[in-house]
Structure formats: structure tokens, C-alpha cells
Coordinates of C-alpha atoms and ligand atoms in Angstrom, one line a residue:
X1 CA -116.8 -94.0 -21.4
X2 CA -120.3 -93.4 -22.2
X3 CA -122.5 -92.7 -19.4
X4 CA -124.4 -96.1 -18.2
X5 CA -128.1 -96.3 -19.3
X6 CA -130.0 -93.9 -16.9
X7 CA -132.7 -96.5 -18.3
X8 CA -134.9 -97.2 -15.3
X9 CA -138.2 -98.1 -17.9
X10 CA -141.4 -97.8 -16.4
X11 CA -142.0 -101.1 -15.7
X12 CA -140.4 -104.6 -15.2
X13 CA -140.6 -106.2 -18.6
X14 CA -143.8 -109.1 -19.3
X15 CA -141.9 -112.4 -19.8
X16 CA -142.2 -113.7 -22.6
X17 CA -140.9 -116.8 -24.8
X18 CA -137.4 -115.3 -26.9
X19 CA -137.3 -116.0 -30.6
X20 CA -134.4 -115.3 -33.1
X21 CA -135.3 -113.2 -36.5
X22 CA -132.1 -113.5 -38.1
X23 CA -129.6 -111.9 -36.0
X24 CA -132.3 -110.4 -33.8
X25 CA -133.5 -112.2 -30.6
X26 CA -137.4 -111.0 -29.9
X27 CA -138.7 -111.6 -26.4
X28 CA -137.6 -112.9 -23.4
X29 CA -135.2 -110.2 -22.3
X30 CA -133.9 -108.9 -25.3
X31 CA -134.1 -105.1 -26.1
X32 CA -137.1 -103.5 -27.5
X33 CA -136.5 -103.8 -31.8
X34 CA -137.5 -101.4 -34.0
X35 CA -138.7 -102.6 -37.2
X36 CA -140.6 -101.3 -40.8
X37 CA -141.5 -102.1 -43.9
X38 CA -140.4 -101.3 -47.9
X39 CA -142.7 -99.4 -49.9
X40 CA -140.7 -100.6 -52.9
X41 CA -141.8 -103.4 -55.2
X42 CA -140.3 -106.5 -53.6
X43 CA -139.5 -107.8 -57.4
X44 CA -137.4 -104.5 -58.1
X45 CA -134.2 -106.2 -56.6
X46 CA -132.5 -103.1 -56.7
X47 CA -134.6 -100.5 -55.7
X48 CA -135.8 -102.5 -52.8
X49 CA -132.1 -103.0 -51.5
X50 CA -131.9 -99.7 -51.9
X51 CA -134.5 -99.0 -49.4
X52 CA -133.5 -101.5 -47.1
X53 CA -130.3 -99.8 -46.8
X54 CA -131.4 -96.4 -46.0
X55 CA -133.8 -98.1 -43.6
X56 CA -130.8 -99.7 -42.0
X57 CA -129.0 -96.7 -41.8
X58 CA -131.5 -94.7 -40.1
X59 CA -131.6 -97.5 -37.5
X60 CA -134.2 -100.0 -38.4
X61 CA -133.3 -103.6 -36.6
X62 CA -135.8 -105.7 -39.0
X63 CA -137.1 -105.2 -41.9
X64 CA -140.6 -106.5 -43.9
X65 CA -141.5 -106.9 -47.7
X66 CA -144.3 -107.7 -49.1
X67 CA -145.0 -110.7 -51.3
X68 CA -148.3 -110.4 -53.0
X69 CA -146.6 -112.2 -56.7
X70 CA -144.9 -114.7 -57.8
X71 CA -141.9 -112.4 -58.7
X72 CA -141.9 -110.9 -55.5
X73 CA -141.2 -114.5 -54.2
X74 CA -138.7 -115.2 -56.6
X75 CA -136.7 -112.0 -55.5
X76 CA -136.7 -113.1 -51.8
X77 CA -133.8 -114.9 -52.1
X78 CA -131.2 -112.1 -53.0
X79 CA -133.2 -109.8 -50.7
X80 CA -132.6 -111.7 -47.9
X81 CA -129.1 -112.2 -49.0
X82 CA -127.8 -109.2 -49.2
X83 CA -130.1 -107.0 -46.7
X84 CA -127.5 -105.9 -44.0
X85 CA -130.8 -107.0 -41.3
X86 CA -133.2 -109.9 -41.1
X87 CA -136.0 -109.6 -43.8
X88 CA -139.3 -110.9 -42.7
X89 CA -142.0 -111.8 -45.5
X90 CA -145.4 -110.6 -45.6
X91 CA -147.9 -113.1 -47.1
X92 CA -151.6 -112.9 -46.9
X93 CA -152.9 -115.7 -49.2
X94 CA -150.8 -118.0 -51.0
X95 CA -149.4 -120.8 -48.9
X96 CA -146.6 -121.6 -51.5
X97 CA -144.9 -118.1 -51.0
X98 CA -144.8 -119.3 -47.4
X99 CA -142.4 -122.0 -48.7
X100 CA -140.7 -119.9 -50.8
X101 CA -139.8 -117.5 -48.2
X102 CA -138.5 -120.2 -45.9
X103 CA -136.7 -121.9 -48.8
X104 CA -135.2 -118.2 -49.9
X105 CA -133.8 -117.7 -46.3
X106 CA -136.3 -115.2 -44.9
X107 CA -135.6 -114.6 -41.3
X108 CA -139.1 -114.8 -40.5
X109 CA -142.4 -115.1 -42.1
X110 CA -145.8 -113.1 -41.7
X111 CA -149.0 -114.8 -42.7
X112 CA -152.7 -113.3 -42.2
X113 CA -155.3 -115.4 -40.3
X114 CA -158.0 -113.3 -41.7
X115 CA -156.7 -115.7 -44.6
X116 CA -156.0 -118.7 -42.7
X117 CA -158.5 -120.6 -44.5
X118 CA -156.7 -120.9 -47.7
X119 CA -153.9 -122.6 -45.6
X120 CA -155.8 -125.1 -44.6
X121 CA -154.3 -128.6 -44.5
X122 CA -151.5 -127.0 -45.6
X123 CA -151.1 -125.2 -42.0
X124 CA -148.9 -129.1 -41.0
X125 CA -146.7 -128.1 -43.8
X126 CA -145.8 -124.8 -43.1
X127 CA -145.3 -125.9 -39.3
X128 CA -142.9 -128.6 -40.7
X129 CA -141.0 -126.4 -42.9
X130 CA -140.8 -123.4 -40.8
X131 CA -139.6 -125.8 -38.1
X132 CA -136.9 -127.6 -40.0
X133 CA -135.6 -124.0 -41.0
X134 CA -135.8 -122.4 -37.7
X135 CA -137.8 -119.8 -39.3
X136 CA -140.1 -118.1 -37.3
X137 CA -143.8 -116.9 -38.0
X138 CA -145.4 -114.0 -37.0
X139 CA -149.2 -114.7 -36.6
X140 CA -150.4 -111.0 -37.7
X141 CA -153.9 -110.5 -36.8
X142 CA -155.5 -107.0 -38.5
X143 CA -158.9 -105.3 -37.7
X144 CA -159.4 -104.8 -41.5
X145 CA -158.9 -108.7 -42.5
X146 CA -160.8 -110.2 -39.3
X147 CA -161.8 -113.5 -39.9
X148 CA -165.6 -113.5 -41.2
X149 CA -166.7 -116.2 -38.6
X150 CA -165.4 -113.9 -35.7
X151 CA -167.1 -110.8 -37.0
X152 CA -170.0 -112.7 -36.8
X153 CA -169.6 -113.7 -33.7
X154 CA -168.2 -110.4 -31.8
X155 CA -170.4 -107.7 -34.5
X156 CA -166.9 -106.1 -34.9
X157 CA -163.5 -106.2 -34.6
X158 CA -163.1 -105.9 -30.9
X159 CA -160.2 -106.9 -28.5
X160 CA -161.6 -110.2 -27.7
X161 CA -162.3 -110.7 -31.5
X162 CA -158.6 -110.1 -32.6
X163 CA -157.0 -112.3 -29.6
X164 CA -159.0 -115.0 -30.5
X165 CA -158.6 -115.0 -33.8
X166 CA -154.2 -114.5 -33.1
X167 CA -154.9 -117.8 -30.2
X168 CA -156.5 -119.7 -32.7
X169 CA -154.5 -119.5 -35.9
X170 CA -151.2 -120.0 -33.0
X171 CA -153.3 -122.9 -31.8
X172 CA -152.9 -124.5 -35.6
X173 CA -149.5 -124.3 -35.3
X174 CA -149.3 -125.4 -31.9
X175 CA -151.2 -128.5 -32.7
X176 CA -148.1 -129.6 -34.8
X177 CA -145.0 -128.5 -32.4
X178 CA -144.2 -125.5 -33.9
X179 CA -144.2 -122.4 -30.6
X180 CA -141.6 -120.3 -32.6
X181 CA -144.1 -117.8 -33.1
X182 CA -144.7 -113.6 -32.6
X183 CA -148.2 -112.3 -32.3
X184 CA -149.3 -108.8 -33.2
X185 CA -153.4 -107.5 -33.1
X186 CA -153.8 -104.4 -35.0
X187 CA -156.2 -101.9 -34.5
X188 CA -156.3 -98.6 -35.7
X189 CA -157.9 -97.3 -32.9
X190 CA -155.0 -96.7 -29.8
X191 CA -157.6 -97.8 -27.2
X192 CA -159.0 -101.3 -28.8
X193 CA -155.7 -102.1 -29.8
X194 CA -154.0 -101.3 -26.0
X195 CA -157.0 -103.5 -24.6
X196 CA -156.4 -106.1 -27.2
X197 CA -152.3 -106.6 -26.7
X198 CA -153.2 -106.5 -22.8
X199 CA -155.4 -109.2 -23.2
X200 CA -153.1 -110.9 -25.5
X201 CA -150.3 -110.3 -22.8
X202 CA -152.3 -111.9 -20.3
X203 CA -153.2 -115.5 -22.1
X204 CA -150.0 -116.0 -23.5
X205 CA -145.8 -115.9 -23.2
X206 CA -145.4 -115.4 -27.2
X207 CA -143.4 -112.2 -27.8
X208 CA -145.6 -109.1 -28.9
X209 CA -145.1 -107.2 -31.9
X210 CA -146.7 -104.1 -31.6
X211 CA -148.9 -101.9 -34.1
X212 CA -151.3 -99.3 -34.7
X213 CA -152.3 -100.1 -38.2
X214 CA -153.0 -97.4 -40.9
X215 CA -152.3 -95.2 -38.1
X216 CA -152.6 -92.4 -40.7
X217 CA -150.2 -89.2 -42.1
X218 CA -146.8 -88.6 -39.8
X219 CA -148.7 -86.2 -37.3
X220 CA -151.1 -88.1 -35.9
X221 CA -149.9 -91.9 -36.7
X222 CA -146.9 -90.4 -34.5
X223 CA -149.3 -89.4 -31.7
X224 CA -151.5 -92.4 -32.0
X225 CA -148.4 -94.8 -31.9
X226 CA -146.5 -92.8 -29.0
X227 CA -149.4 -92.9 -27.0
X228 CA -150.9 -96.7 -27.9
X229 CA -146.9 -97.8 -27.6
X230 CA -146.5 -95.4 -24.9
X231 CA -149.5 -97.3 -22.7
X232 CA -148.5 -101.0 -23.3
X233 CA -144.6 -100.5 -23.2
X234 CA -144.9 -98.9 -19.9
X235 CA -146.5 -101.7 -18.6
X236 CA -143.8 -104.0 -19.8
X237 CA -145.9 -105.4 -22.7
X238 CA -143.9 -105.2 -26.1
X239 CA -141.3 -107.2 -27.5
X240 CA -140.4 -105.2 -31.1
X241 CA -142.2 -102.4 -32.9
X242 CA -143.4 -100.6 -36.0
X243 CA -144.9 -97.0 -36.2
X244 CA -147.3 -97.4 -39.6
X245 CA -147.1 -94.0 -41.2
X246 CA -148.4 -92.8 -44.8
X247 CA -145.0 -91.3 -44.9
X248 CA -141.6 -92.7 -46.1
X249 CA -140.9 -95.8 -44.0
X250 CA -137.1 -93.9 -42.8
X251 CA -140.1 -91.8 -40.8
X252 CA -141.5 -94.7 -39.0
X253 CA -138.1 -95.5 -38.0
X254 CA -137.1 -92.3 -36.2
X255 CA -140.6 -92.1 -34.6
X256 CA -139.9 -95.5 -33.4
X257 CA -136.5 -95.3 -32.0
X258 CA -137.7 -91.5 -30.0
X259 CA -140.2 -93.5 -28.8
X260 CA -137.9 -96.3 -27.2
X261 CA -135.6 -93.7 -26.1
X262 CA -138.5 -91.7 -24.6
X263 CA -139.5 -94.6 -22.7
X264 CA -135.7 -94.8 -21.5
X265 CA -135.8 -98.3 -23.0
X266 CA -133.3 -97.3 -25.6
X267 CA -130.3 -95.3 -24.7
X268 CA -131.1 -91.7 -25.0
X269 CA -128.7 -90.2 -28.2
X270 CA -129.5 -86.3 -29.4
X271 CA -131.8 -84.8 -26.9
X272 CA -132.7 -81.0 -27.5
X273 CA -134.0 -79.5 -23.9
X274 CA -135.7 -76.1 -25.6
X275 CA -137.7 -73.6 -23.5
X276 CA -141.1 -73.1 -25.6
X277 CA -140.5 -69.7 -25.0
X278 CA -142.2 -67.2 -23.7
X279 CA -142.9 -63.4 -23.0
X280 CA -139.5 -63.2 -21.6
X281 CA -137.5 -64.6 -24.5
X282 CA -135.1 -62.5 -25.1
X283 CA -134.0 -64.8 -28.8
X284 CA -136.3 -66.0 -31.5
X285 CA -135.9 -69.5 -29.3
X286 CA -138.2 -71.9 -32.4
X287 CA -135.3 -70.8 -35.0
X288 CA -132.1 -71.3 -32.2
X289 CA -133.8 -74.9 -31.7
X290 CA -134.1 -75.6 -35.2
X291 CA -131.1 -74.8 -36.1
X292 CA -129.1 -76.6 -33.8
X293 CA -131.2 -79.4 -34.1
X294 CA -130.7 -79.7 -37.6
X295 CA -126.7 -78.5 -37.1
X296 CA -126.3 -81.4 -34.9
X297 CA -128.8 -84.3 -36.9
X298 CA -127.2 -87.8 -37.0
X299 CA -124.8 -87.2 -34.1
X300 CA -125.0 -90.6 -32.3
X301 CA -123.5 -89.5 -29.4
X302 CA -126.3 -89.6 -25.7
X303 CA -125.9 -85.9 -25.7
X304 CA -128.3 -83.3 -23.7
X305 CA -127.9 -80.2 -25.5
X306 CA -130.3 -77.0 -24.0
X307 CA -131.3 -74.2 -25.8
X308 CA -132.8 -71.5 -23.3
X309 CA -134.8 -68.3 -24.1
X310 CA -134.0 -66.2 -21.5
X311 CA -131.8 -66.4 -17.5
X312 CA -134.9 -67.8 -15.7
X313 CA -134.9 -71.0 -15.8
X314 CA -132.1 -70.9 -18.9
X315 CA -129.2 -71.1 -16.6
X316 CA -130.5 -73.7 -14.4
X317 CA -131.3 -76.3 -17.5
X318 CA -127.8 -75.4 -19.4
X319 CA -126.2 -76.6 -16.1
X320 CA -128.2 -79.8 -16.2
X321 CA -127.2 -80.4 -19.6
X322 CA -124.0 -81.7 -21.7
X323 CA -123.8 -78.5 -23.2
X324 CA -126.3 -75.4 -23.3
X325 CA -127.0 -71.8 -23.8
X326 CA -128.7 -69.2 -21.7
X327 CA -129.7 -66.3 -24.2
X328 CA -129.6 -62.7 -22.6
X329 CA -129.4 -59.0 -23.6
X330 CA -128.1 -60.4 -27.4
X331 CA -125.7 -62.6 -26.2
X332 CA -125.8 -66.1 -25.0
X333 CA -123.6 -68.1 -22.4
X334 CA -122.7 -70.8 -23.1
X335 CA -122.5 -73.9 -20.7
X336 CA -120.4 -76.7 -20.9
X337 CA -121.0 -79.6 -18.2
X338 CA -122.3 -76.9 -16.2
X339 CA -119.9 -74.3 -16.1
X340 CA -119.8 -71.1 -18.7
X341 CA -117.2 -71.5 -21.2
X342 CA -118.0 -68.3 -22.6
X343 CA -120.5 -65.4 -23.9
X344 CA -120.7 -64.8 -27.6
X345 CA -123.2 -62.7 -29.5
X346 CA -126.4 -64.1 -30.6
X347 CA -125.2 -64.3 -34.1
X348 CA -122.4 -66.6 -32.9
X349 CA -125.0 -68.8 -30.4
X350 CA -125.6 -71.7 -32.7
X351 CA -122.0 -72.2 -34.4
X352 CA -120.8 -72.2 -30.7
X353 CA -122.4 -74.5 -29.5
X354 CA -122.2 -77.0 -32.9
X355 CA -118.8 -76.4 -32.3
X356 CA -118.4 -77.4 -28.2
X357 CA -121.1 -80.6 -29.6
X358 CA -118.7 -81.9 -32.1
X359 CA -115.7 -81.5 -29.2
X360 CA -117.9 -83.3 -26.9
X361 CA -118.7 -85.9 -29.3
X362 CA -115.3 -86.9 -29.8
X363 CA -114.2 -87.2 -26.2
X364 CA -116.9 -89.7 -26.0
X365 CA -116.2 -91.4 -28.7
X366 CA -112.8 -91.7 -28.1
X367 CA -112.8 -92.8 -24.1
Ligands
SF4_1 FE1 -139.7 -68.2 -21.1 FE2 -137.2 -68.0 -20.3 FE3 -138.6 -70.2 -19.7 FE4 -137.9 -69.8 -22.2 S1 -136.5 -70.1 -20.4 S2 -139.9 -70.4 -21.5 S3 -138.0 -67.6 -22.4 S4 -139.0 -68.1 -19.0

């Protein structure tokens, strides 16, 4: 069968209280979830379903929509309906789309403490509803909508500002019953918001949801979020995820599960081991890389496939790996579970070894 997780993560995992989005349990000791967010307009039914599905097909667990109108809210219903994963909606002012979004079958809600005001009395009613539902509510505290009284009080929105605001607003609910809550503190800054989910991790057991918000274009929101997930995951703090990106939200998905599998808190599928080349290549390594990378996209398979520039350290890696080439003299072995299968000429390198993948592939598939 497939080889067992290798996943020893970095660090025992923070306990913390399990809640159920939909179908997916957050917390306690459920897996790390990958989630995102539509760019479409939540009242375009169709183009929003649409979205969801790529997003579910590219691996997302959980997926958010906004719901800034009262069309949006209207739409909730069928969304929710006939999304393949739990749909979670995003509302930052009006308490009534909170009710709609529980009444529409939303497996979870997101509401804005920056905003928390407006809720006012009407924080006992949401409690109530959400309760009688079983829908949970992620508390989602941002730097950019800080509450004004805790701006005032900290100057800016540091850690200490952002988990107090997220242990206040869970304090409203608390007051009526309702615990079935995630938190999430969002800085755009990696460092404040590490310091202000390890503080966060330390005064309470709700599940974390994890963010570096307007984390910027794919480059750098990928660094930013590797590194900011990177920190807190490794210390076991982290219960779902979502990479922000100004990039289509497919993007965020990918960067989030390589994270996770990084981390070895996802099992490991495609891995390419490439050389970064050097004087010695004796191929044009960047191009072999790329091309099987992209020969191979989508395989789901935990496969280690090595793609050497030269017999240095070529051989050696290819061995380690499910399948590999060493690249000599215009011609490349090629390794299977460590032993060479064959030597074909360059040209023939990368159709070889898409070739020995998709064998591979099957036999794991199929035992
Ligand atoms: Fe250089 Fe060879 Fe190492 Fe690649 S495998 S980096 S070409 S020494």
C-alpha cells in the first residue's frame, strides 16, 4: 500500500477545543485544513459554484464567501447546498446576514469585531441561533478593522491589541453559552502576527485559524505565509489555514497544501528533488525540472521523483528517490527504487521518466 506517513511534525500539536465546519472537524486532533475564499460575487449563483468547484478540486477543505448585500445573503442558501465542502460566511456589519447565513445552512459563520458594535444586544441572538444550529463562528480579528477603543489604548495594532480584542468579542459570546468558536488575529506583518497567535495560543483552547492578511502578490505572500505558518505550525499552534494572495484563490490553495506537506503535517504527494545546478551540470537541469514537473502536475501519488545535473551527488539522490535520473556525457540513467533501469539519451530523459512515474503510479494505486 502506500508508504505510512513519514510525518514526524515538528512539534506535538497545542490542544485545543475540536469544532465541526460542516464535514470538517477543526481542532483538537484533527488534521491541519486548508481553506480559501471566492473572489466571485456571492450573488452570481453560478459563477460562484463554479469557483468553488475548481477550489475543491485543487484541494481546498473549506471554503469562504463574502456577504456584504442583501443578495449575496439570499444566494447562501443554494451555495451552501450544492458546494461539494462546508461554506463559511464572511460578514462584517449586518447582524441580520448573520441569521441568514445560519438559517441558509452555512457551515460556519465569520463576523468582524472591529464591527462588534453594531451587534450589540443582538450578540444574545446570534449566540442563541448559532447554538440551536450547531453553527460555529469564527471570531476574525484583522489589524486593518481594529476596534477604535483598542487603538487608542495600545497606539496600534499590536499582538496584545488583536488578542484582546479576539478574547473580548469570544468573551460576548461566552457570556451566553455559546464556546463553539475559532479565532484568527491577522496581521500583515509575519512577526506581529506569530507573536499575536502565540499569545492567543497561550490564553486559550479555541482552535486557531491562521492568516497573514493582504499578504501581498503570489511571491512574497507565499514567503510571508510559509514563513509566519512555518513558525507557529512548528510549534504546534494552528488548527486550519489560508495563504491570502492577490492571485487567483486555486493559488492560495497549492501554496497551502506545500506548506502542510512541507511541514510533514500533510502526506507528502509530488516531490521534485532537483540539483540547482551548477558548474558541473552536464544538462540544462531548470528546463529537465520544469518539464517533468509540469509532465507529472496533478499526480496524487507520495512520489519522490529526482532530477540530477551531473554523477556527483546525482546518483546518490536518484537512489534515495522513487524514481530519478543522473545526467552524464548526453545521456541520463535512470533510477528506479534505486537501481538503474536504463540509460537513454538526453532527448529521451524526461519521457522516460514520465513514463516509469505513470507505472509507479499505478502500482500504488492499485496495492
Ligand atoms: Fe552541480 Fe551535479 Fe550537484 Fe547538480 S548534482 S548541483 S550539477 S554537482
Amino acid at each position: 500500500g502506500l508508504p505510512a506517513l513519514p510525518a514526524r511534525p515538528l512539534a506535538v500539536r497545542r490542544p485545543s477545543r475540536r469544532i465541526q465546519v460542516g464535514s470538517v472537524a477543526v481542532g483538537g486532533d484533527a488534521p491541519v485544513s486548508v481553506q480559501s475564499m471566492t473572489t466571485t460575487r456571492t450573488s452570481d449563483v453560478g459563477a460562484t459554484l463554479q469557483q468553488i468547484a475548481e477550489l475543491t478540486a485543487s484541494g481546498c477543505q473549506i471554503v469562504r464567501v463574502a456577504c456584504p448585500t442583501q443578495d449575496d445573503a439570499d444566494a447562501l442558501a443554494t451555495i451552501a447546498r450544492k458546494s461539494q465542502i462546508p461554506v463559511i460566511a464572511d460578514i462584517h456589519f449586518q447582524p441580520k446576514y448573520v441569521f441568514a447565513a445560519i438559517d441558509a445552512g452555512c457551515a460556519a459563520v465569520r463576523v468582524n469585531p472591529g464591527n462588534i458594535k453594531q451587534f450589540d444586544d443582538k450578540v444574545k441572538e446570534i449566540a442563541k441561533a448559532a447554538g440551536d444550529a450547531g453553527t460555529p463562528i469564527r471570531i476574525g480579528v484583522n489589524a486593518g478593522s481594529l476596534d477604535a477603543r483598542l487603538l487608542r489604548k495600545y497606539g496600534k495594532a499590536t499582538p496584545e491589541a488583536l488578542v484582546e480584542s479576539a478574547l473580548w468579542e469570544a468573551s460576548l459570546f461566552e457570556e451566553h453559552g455559546f464556546r463553539d468558536i475559532k479565532i484568527s488575529v491577522k496581521h500583515n506583518d509575519p512577526v506581529v502576527m506569530v507573536n499575536a497567535y502565540r499569545l492567543l495560543a497561550a490564553r486559550s483552547d479555541y482552535p486557531l485559524h491562521l492568516g497573514v492578511t493582504e499578504a501581498g502578490p503570489a511571491f512574497q505572500g507565499t514567503i510571508k505565509s510559509a514563513v509566519a505558518f512555518g513558525a507557529l505550525l512548528s510549534e504546534g499552534i494552528g488548527d486550519t489555514i489560508r495563504v491570502s494572495l492577490s492571485a487567483p484563490p486555486a493559488e492560495e490553495v497549492k501554496v497551502g497544501l506545500q506548506i502542510l506537506e512541507a511541514l510533514n503535517l500533510k502526506q507528502r504527494r509530488l516531490e521534485i528533488v532537483s540539483c540547482p545546478s551548477c558548474g558541473r551540470a552536464q544538462v540544462d537541469v531548470y528546463k529537465l525540472a520544469d518539464q517533468v514537473s509540469a509532465g507529472l502536475d496533478g499526480l496524487e501519488v507520495p512520489l519522490r521523483v529526482a532530477v540530477m545535473g551531473c554523477v556527483v551527488n546525482g546518483p546518490g539522490e536518484a537512489r534515495e528517490a522513487d524514481l530519478g535520473v543522473a545526467s552524464g556525457n548526453g545521456k541520463g540513467q535512470i533510477f528506479v527504487k534505486g537501481e538503474v533501469i536504463k540509460t537513454v539519451p538526453e532527448s529521451k530523459i524526461v519521457e522516460t521518466l514520465i513514463e516509469e512515474a505513470m507505472k509507479i503510479a499505478e502500482q500504488m494505486e492499485e496495492t
